[in-house]
Coordinates of C-alpha atoms and ligand atoms in Angstrom, one line a residue:
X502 CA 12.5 -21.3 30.5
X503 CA 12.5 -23.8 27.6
X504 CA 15.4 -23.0 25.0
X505 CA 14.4 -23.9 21.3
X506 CA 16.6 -27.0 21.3
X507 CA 14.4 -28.6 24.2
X508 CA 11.5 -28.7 21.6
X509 CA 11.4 -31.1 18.5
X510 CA 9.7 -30.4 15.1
X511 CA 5.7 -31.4 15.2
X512 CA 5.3 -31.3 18.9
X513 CA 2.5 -30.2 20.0
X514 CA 1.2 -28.3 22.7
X515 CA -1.9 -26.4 24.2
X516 CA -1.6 -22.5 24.6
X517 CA -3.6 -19.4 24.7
X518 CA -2.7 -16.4 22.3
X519 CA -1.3 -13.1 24.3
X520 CA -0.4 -11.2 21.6
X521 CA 0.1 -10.0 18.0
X522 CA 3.1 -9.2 16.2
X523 CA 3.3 -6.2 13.5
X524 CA 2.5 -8.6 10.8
X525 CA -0.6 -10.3 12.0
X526 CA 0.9 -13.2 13.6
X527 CA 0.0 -15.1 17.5
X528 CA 2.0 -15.2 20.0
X529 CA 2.1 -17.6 22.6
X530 CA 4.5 -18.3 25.5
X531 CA 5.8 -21.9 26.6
X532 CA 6.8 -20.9 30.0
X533 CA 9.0 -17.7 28.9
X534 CA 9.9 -19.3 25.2
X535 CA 7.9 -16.9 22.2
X536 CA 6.0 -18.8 19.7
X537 CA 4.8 -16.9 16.9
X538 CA 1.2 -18.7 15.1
X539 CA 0.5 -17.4 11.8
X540 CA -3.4 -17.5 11.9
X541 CA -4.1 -17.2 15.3
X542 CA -5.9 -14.5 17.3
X543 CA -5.6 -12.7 21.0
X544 CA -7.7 -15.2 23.2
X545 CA -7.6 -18.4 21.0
X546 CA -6.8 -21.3 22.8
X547 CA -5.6 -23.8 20.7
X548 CA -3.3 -26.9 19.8
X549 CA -0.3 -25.6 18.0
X550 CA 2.5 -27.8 16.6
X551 CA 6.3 -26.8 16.2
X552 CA 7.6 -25.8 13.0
X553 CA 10.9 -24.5 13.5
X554 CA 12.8 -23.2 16.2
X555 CA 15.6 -20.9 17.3
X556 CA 17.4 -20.1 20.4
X557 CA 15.0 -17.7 22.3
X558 CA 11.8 -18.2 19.7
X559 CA 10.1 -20.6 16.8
X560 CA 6.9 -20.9 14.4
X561 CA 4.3 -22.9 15.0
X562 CA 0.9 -23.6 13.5
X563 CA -2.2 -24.2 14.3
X564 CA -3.4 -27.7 14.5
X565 CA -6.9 -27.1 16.9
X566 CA -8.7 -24.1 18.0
X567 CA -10.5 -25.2 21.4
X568 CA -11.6 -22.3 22.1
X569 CA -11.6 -19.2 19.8
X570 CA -11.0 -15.5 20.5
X571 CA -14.5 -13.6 21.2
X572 CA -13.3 -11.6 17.9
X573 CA -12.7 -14.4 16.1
X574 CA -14.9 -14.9 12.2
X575 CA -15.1 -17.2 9.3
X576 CA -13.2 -15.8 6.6
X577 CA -15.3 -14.6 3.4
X578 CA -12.9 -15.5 1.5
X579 CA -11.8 -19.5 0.7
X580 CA -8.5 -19.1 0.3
X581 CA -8.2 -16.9 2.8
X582 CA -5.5 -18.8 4.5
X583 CA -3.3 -19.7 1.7
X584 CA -3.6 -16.3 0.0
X585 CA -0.9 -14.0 1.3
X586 CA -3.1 -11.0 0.0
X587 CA -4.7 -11.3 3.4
X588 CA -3.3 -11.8 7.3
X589 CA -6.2 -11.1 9.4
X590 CA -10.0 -11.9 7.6
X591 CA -10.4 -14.2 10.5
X592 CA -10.4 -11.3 12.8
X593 CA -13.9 -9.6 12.8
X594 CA -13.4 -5.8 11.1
X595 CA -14.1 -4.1 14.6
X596 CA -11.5 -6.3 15.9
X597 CA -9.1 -5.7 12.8
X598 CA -9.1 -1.6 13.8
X599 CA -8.6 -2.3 17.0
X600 CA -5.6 -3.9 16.5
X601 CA -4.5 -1.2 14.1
X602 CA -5.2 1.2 16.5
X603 CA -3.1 -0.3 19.7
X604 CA -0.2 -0.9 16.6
X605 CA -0.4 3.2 16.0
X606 CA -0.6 3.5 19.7
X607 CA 2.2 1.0 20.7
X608 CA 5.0 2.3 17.9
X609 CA 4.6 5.8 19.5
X610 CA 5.3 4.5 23.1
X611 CA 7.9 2.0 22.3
X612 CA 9.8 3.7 19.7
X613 CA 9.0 7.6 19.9
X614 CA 8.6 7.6 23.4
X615 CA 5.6 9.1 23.6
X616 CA 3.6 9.3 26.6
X617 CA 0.2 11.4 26.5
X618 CA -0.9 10.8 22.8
X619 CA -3.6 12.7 21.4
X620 CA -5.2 9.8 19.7
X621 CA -8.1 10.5 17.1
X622 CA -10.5 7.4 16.9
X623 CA -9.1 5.5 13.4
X624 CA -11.4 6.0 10.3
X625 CA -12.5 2.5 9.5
X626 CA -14.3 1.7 5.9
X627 CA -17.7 1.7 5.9
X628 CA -17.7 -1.7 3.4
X629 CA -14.2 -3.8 4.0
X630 CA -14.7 -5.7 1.0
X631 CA -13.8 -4.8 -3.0
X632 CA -12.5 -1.4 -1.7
X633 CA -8.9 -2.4 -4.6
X634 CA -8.8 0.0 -8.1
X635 CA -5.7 -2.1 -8.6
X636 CA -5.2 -5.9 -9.0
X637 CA -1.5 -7.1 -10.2
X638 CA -3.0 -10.5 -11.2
X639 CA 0.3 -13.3 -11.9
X640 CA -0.5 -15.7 -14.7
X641 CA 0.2 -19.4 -14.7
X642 CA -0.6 -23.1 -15.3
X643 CA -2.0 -25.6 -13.0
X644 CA -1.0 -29.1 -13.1
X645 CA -3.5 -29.6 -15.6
X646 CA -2.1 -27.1 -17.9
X647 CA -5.0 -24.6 -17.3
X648 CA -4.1 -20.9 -17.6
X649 CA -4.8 -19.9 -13.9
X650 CA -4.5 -16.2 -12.2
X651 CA -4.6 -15.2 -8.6
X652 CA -2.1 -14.5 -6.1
X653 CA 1.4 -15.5 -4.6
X654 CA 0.8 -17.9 -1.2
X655 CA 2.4 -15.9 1.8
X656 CA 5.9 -15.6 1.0
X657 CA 6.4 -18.0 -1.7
X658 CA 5.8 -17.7 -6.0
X659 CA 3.1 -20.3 -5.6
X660 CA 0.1 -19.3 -7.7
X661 CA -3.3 -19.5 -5.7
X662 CA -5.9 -20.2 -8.0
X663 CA -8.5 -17.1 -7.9
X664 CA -10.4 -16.1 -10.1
X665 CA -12.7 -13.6 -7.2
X666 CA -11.3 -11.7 -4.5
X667 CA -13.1 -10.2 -2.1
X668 CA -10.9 -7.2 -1.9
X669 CA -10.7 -6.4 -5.3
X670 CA -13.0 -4.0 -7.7
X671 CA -15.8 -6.9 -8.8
X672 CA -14.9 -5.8 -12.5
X673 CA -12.0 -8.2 -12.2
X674 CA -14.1 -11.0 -12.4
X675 CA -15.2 -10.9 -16.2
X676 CA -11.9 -8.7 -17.2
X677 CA -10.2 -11.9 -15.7
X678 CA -12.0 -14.5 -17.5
X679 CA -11.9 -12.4 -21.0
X680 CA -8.0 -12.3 -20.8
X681 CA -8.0 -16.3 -19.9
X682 CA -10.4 -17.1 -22.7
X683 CA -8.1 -15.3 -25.2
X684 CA -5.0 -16.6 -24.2
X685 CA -6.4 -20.2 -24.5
X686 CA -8.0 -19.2 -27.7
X687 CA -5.3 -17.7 -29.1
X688 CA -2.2 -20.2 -27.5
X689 CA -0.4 -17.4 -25.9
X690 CA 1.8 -18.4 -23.8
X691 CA 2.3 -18.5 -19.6
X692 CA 5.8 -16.6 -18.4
X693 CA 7.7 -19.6 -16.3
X694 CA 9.6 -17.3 -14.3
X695 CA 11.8 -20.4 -13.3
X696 CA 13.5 -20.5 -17.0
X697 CA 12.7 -17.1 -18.3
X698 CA 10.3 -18.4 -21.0
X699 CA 7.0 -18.0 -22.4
X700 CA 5.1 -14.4 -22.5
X701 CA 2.2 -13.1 -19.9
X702 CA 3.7 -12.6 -16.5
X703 CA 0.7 -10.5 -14.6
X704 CA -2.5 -8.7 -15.4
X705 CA -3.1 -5.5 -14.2
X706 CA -6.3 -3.6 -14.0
X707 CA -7.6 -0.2 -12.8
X708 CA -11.2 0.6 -11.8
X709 CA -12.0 4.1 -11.3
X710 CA -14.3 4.2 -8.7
X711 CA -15.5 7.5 -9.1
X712 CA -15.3 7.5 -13.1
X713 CA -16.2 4.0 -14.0
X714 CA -13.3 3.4 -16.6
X715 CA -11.4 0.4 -16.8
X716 CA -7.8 0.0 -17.8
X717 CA -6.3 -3.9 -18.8
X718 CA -2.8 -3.7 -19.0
X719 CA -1.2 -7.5 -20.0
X720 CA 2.8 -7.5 -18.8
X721 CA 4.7 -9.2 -21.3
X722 CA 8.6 -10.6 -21.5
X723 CA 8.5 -10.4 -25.1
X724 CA 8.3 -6.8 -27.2
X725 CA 4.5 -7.7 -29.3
X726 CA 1.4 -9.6 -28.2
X727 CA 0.1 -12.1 -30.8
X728 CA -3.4 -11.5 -31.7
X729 CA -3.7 -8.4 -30.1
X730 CA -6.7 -7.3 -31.6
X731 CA -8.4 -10.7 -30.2
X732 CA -8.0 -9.2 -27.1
X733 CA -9.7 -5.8 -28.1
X734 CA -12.1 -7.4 -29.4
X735 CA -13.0 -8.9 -26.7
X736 CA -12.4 -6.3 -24.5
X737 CA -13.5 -3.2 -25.8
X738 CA -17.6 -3.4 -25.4
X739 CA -16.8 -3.9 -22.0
X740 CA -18.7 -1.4 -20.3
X741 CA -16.5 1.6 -18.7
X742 CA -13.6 0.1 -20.8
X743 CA -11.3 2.9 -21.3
X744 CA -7.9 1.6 -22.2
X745 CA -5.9 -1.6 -22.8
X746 CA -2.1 -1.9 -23.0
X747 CA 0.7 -4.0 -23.1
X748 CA 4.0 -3.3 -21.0
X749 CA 7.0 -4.6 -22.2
X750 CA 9.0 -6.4 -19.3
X751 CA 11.6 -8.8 -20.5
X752 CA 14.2 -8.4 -17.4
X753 CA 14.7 -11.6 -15.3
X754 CA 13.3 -9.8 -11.7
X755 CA 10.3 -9.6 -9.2
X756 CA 9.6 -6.1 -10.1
X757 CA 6.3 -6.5 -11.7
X758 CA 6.0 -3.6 -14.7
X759 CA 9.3 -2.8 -17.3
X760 CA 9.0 0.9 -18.3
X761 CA 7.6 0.9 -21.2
X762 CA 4.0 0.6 -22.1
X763 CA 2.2 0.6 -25.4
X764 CA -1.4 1.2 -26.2
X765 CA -3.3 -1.4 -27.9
X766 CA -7.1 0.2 -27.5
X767 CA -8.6 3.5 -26.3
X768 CA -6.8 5.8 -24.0
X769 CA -2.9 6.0 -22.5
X770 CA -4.8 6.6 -19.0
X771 CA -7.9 6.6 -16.9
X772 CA -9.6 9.1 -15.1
X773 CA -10.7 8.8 -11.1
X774 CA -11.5 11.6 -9.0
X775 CA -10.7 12.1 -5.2
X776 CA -13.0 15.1 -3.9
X777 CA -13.3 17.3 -6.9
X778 CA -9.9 16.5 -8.5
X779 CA -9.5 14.4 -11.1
X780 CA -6.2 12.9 -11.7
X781 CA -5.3 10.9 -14.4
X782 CA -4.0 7.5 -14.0
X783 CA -1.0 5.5 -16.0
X784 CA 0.0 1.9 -15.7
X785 CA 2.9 3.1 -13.5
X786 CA 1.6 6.0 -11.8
X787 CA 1.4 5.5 -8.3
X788 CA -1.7 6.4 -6.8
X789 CA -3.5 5.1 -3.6
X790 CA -5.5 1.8 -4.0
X791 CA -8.5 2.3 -1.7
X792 CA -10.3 5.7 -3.1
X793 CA -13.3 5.9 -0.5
X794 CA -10.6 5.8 2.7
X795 CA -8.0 8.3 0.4
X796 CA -10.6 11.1 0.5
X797 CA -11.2 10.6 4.1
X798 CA -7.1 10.4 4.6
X799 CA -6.1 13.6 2.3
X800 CA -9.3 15.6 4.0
X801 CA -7.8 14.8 7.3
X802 CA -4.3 15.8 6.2
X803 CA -6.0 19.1 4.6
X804 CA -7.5 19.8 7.9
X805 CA -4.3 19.1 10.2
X806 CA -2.7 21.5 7.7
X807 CA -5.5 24.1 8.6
X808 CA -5.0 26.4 5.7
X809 CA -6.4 29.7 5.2
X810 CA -5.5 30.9 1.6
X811 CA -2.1 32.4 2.7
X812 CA 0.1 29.4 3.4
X813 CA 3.0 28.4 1.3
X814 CA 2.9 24.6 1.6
X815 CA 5.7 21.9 0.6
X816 CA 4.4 18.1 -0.1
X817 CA 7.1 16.0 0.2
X818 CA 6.8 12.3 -1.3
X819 CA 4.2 14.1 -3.7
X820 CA 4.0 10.6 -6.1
X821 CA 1.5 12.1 -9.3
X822 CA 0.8 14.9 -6.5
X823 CA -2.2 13.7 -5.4
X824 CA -1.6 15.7 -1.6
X825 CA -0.5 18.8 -3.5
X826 CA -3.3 19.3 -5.8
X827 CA -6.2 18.6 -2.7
X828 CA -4.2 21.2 -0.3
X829 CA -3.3 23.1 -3.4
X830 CA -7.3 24.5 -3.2
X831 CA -7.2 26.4 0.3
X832 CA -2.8 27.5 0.4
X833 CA -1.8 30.0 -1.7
X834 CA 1.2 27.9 -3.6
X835 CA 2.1 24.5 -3.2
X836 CA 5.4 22.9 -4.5
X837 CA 5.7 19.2 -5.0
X838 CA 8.6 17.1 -4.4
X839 CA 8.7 13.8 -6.1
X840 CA 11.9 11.3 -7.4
X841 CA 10.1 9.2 -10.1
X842 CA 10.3 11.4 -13.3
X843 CA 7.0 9.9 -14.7
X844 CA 5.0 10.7 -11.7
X845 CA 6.0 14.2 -11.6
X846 CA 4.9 14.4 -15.5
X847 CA 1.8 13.5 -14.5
X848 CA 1.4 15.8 -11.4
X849 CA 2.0 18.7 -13.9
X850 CA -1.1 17.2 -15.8
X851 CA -3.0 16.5 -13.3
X852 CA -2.6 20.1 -12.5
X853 CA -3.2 21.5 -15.6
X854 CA -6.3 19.0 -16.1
X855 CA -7.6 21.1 -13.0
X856 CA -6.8 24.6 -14.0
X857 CA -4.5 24.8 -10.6
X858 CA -1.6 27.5 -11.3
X859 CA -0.8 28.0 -7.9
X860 CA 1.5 24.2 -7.5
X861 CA 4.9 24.0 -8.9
X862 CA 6.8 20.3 -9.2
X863 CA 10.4 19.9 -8.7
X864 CA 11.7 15.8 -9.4
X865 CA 14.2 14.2 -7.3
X866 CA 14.6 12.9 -3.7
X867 CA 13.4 15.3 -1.0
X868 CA 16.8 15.4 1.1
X869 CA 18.5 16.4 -2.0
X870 CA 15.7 19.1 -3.6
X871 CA 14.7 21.0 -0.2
X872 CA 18.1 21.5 0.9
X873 CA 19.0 22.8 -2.3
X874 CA 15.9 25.1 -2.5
X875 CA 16.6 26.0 1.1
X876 CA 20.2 27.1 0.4
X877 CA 19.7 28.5 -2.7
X878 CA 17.4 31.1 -1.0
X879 CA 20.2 31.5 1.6
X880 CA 17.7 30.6 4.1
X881 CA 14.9 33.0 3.2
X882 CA 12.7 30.2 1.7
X883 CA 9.5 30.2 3.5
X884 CA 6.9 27.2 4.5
X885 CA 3.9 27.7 6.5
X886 CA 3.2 23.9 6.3
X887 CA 5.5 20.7 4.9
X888 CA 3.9 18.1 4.8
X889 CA 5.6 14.2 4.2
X890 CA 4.1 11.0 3.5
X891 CA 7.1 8.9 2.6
X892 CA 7.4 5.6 1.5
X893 CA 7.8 2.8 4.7
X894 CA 11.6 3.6 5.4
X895 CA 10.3 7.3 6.4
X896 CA 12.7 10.5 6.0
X897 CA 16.4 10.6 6.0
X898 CA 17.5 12.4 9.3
X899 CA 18.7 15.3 6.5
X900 CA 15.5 16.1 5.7
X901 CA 14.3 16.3 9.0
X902 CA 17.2 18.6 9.7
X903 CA 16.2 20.6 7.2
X904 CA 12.8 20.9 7.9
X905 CA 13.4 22.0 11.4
X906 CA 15.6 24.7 10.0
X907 CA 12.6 26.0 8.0
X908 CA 10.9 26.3 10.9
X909 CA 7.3 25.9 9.4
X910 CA 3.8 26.2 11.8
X911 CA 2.8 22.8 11.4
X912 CA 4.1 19.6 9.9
X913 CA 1.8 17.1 8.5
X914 CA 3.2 13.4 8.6
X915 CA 1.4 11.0 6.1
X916 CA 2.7 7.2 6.8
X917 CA 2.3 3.8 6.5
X918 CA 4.6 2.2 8.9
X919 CA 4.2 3.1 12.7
X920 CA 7.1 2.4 13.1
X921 CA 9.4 4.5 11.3
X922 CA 7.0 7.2 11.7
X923 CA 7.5 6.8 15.5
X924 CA 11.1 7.1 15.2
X925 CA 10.6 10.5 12.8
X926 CA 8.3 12.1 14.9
X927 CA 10.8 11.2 18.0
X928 CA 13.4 13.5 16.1
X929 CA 11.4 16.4 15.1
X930 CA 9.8 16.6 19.2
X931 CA 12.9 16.6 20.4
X932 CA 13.9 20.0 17.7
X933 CA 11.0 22.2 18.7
X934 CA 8.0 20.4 17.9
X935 CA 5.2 18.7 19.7
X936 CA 2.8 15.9 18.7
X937 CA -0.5 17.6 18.9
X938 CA -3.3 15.2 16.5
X939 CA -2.7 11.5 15.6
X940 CA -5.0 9.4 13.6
X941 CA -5.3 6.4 11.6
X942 CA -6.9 5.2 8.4
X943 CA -7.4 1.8 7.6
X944 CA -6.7 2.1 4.2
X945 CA -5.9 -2.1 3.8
X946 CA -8.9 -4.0 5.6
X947 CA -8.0 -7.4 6.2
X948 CA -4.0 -6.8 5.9
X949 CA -2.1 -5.6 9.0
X950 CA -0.5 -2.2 7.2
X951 CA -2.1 0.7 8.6
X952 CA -2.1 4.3 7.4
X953 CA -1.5 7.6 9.9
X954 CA -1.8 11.5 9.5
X955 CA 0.2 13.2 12.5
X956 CA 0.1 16.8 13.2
X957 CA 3.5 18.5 14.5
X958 CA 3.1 21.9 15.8
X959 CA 5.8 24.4 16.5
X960 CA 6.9 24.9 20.1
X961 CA 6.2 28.5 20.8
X962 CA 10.4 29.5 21.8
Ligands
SAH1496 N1 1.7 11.4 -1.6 C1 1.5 10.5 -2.8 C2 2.6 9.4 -2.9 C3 3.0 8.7 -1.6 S1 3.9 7.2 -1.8 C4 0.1 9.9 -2.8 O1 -0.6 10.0 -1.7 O2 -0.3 9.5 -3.8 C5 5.5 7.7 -1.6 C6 6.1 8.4 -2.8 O3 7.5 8.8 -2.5 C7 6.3 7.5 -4.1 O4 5.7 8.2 -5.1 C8 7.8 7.4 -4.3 O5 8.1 7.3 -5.6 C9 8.3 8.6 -3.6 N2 9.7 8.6 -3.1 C10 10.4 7.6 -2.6 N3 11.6 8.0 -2.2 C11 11.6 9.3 -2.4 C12 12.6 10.3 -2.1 N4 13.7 10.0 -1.5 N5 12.3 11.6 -2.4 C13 11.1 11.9 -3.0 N6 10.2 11.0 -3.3 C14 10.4 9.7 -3.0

């Protein structure tokens, strides 16, 4: 076997892709020693040449492809390759859910231990492209000095000049230019992140899909935007145009939004609707960025629940409570759990907004609030149906424990990572439960995240 020493930077060599990792990447062998090829697809055989290596593995990249993978296509996008937004538009969209699917498939063998898995065919989009309501655009220079937007190359700060994305609502395109045209106009300035300076960091919109209105939202290190009825001005006739804001973030980090917002035009919100609720939308509200697979993924999670009218149901994870309010029209009462104190303000809205009495919100993190609830009842508290849908790190073990002591019919398990969810579901199986429905959603087309619903059903004791 070769070790990574044996093997010098740019050297090239022929091999045929075997595999792909969790994030997107080929992997070849050199007799035994892994080479992992950003770009490259199961079945390619190509020239690769050495990057960087380590003891037992190293990156390589792809100088040739002599003869490409069956599945192989030409991106749509240009920039498909510098863009980190996207890891796999070379792979044709077939090809892109099948790889999701074996992901799903392999996490549950590997790490749950899972054997006979009832595997649902994944729900795939019906158009892959301009599925986003959300775009976090950064704002910069290029070496011209031009005002430029786009997105961050893979792993890097770099600025990728795009002013269309093929994933993205096509509203962006004109809200995009608008924005540029004022800032020029108007000599605002470009946030250098390397010395803290100057004042538009990112540019984020919402499209609601369903509703039509637009929200611009301009993130600022600075408390006032120059001119800011420039911006409105040219804004504002846009149509669907519902609000435009500022939000005030002057901290020297990569979290994109500060916490404060202001309103310069129109509303503090938008509207969208998923099935018939409508929810409304802040500049730091969470809610899910592809609305045509989120109805498909909360219908499936309403009908793993398989409620009657009777059930008392927990949502765990509940974000603006989005899951509570959909499952909230067939169970008798709902209660949300949520730890980000704005989100749960606007569940209460949201659930108001749609004359639903029956959900109840309590804020702060699940294995703190269910616990409590459960012991405060002394152990009487009842749930037909919990479900979780967790951010990637999945459930503490303490919540799990708890949940088990609950003892509810079914549990419903919302994730995006296969693998944590693996190693969940692995705990709860071996406490009385048993896998009984798995599907996935391909939520992300052209990335490698992949969304899953999992029914748990109680072992009858
Ligand atoms: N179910 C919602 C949100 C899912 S995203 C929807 O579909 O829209 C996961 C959510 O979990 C986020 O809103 C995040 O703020 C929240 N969260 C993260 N850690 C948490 C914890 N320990 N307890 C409760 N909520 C948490």
């Amino acid at each position: 076997m070769y070790q990574g020493k044996e093997i010098k930077k740019n050297q090239e060599f022929l091999v045929t892709i075997e595999d792909l990792t969790a994030e997107g990447a080929g992997v070849a062998k050199l007799d035994g020693y892994t080479l992992f090829i950003k770009d490259a697809l199961i079945g390619d055989q190509a020239k690769v040449a050495i990057m960087k290596t380590k003891k037992n593995y190293g990156y390589a990249r792809l100088v040739e492809i002599i003869k490409p993978a069956l599945n192989r296509v030409e991106p749509v996008c240009s920039v498909a390759k510098s863009c980190g937004g996207c890891q796999l538009q070379h792979l044709s969209y077939e090809g892109q859910l099948q790889y999701k699917q074996n992901k799903i498939m392999s996490c549950l063998q590997r790490i749950g231990g899972f054997k006979d898995i009832p595997m649902e065919p994944i729900m795939g989009m019906e158009e892959p492209y301009h599925y986003r309501n959300k775009a976090q655009f950064p704002v910069g220079r290029d070496k011209n000095g031009k005002i430029i937007t786009g997105f961050y190359a893979g792993r890097t700060h770099h600025i990728i000049d795009t002013s269309h994305c093929d994933i993205q609502a096509k509203e962006n395109d004109v809200l995009l230019e608008k924005v540029k045209e004022f800032m020029e106009e108007q000599r605002i300035s470009v946030y250098d992140e390397t010395n803290h300076t100057g004042l538009v960091r990112h540019i984020l919109t919402r499209v609601g899909f369903h509703t039509g209105e637009i929200m611009v939202c301009l993130i600022i290190n600075g408390d006032k935007l120059p001119k800011a009825e420039k911006l409105v001005e040219s804004l504002k006739d846009i149509p669907g145009m519902t609000s435009i804001q500022i939000n005030i973030n002057k901290e020297k980090t990569n979290r994109i939004l500060g916490d404060r917002c202001e309103v310069l035009w129109g509303k503090e919100y938008i509207e969208d609707t998923i099935g018939d609720i409508v929810y409304q939308i802040s500049p730091l509200s969470f809610y899910q960025v592809n609305p045509v697979q989120t109805t498909k993924l909360y219908g499936t999670a309403l009908e793993f629940a398989g409620l009657t009218g009777n059930e008392i149901v927990w949502d765990l994870y509940c974000g603006i409570g989005t899951i509570s309010l959909f499952l909230a029209q067939k169970a008798k009462q709902v209660y949300g759990v949520e730890i980000v104190p704005q989100a749960i303000e606007d569940a209460k809205k949201n659930a108001k907004r749609n004359h639903m009495d029956n959900v109840e919100f309590f804020v702060g993190a699940a294995e703190e609030v269910l616990p409590q609830q459960y012991a405060k009842s002394q152990g009487t508290m009842a749930a037909d149906v919990i479900v979780v849908d967790p951010p990637r790190k999945g459930c503490e073990e303490s919540l799990l424990d708890t949940m088990i002591q609950m003892k509810p019919e079914k549990i419903v398990y919302v994730s995006c990572d296969p693998a944590t969810l693996a190693r969940d579901l692995k705990y709860l199986c071996e406490r009385g439960y048993e896998l009984t429905r798995v599907r996935g959603c391909d939520m992300f087309g052209h990335s490698y995240h992949v969304e899953t619903v999992c029914l748990l059903s109680r072992k009858a004791q």
